[in-house]
Structure formats: structure tokens, C-alpha cells
mmCIF file of C-alpha atoms in Angstrom:
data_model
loop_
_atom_site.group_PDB
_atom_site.id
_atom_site.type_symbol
_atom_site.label_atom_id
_atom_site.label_comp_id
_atom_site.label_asym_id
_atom_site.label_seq_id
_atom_site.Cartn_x
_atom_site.Cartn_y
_atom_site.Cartn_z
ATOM 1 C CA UNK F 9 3.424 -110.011 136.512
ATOM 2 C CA UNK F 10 2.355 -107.717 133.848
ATOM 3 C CA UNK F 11 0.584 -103.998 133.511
ATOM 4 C CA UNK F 12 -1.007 -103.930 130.565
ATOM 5 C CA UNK F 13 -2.594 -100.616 128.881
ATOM 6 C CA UNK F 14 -5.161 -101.431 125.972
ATOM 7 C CA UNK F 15 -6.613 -98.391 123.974
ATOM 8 C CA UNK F 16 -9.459 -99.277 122.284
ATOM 9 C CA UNK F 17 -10.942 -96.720 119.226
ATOM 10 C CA UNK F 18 -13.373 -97.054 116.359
ATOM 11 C CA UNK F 19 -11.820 -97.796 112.770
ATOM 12 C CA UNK F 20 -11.252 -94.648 110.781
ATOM 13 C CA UNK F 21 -14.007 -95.562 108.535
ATOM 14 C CA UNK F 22 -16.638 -95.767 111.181
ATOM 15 C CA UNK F 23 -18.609 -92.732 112.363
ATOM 16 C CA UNK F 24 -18.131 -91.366 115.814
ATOM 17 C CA UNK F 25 -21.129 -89.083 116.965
ATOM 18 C CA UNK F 26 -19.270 -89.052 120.083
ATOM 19 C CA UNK F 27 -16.535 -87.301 119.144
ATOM 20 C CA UNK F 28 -17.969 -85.313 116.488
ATOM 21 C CA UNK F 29 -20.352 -83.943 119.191
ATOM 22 C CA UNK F 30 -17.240 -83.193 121.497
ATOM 23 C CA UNK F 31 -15.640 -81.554 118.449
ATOM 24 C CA UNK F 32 -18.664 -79.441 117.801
ATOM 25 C CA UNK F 33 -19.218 -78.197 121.197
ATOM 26 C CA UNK F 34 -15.094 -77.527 121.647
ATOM 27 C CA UNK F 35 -15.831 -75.148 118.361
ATOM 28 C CA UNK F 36 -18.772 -73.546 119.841
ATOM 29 C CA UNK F 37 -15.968 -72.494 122.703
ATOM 30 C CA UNK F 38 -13.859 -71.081 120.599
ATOM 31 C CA UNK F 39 -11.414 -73.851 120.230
ATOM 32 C CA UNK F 40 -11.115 -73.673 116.160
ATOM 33 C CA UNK F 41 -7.718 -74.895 116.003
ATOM 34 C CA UNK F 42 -9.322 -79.002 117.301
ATOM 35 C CA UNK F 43 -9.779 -80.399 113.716
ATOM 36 C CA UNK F 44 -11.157 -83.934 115.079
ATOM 37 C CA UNK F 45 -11.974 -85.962 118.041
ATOM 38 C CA UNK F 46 -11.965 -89.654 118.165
ATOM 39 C CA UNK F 47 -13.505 -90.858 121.766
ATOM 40 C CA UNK F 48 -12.145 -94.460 122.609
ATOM 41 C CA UNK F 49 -12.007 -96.728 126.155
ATOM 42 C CA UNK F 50 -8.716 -97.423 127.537
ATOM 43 C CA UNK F 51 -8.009 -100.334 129.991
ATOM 44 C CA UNK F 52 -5.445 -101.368 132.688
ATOM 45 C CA UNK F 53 -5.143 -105.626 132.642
ATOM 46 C CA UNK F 54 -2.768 -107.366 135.473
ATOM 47 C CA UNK F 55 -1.460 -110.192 133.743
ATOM 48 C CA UNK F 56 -0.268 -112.886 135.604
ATOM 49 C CA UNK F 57 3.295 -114.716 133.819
ATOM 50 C CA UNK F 58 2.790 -118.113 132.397
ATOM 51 C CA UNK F 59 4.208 -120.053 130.173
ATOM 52 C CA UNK F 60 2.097 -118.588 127.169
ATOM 53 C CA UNK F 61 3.289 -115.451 125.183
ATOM 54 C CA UNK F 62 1.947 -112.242 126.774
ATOM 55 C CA UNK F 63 0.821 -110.557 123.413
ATOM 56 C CA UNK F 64 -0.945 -113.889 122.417
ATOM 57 C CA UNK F 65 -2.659 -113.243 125.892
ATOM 58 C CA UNK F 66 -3.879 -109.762 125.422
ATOM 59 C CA UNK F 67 -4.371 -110.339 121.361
ATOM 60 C CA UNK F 68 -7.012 -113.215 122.424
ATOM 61 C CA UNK F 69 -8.529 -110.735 125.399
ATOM 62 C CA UNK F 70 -8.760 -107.930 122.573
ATOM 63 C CA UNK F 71 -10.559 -109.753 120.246
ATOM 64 C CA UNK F 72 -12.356 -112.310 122.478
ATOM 65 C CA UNK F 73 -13.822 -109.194 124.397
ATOM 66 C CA UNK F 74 -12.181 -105.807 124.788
ATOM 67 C CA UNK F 75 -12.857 -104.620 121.156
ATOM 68 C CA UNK F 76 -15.250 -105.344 118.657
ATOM 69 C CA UNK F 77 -12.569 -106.330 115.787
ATOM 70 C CA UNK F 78 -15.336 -105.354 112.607
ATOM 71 C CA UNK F 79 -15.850 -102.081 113.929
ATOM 72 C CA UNK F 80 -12.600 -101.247 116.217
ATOM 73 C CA UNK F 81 -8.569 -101.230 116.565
ATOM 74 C CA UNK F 82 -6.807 -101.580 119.076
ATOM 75 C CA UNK F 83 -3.266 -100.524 120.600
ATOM 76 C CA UNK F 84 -1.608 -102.081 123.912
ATOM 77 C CA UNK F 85 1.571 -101.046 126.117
ATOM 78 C CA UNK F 86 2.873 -104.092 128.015
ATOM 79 C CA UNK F 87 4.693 -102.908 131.484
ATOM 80 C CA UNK F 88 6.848 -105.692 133.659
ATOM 81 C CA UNK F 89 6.268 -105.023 137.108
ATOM 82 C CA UNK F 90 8.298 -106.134 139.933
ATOM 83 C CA UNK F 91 6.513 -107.905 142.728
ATOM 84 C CA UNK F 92 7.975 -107.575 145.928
#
């Protein structure tokens, strides 16, 4: 069985009024030093084992659904877990 972590965040090139407005009101506390926020989703999957590749798995779950690939990246962790 796998844990796997998926981070999902809008491409560098694409606006985020999200995080611009987090940004903006983290200035209007006084925290000047915050240059940039980027607001994503992050996921936990449990992955079954099979006999198909686990990052062809999650690859086809990111794209297929997770993360809108014109507009978004994403990153995943893959975890092992033992089962008792």
C-alpha cells in the first residue's frame, strides 16, 4: 500500500488573486518581508500495490483529475506503508 502526497499549484505564468489577496492583506499587517504567495490544494491518495507502476498511477490521477494540466503543475511524495 501506498501514501501518496500530491501538491497541486497554478503555473507561474497564471495569475493567482488568491494569493495576491493573501499577500496584500499579510502587508497590510506589517509582514513586508512576504514577497509572494502562491495558494495551491494538496491531497493524501491510498494507493493500493498492483502490478502497474505507482507514478504511472498517480501521473494518470494528476492529469485525468487532480490538476488541470493547461493551467497547473503538480508535485507528489510517494510513502510505502506497512500494513499490519
Amino acid at each position: 500500500m501506498y501514501k501518496v502526497k500530491v501538491f497541486v499549484t497554478l503555473r507561474e505564468s497564471v495569475l493567482d488573486p488568491q494569493g495576491k489577496a493573501v499577500t496584500n492583506s499579510l502587508h497590510s499587517l506589517n509582514y513586508k518581508d512576504v514577497a509572494d504567495v502562491r495558494i495551491g490544494k494538496y491531497m493524501e491518495l491510498t494507493i493500493e500495490k498492483s502490478e502497474r507502476d505507482i507514478n504511472e498511477v498517480v501521473n494518470e490521477i494528476c492529469t485525468n483529475l487532480l490538476a488541470n494540466p493547461v493551467i497547473e503543475d503538480y508535485r507528489y511524495e510517494v510513502e510505502e506503508c506497512v500494513t499490519l
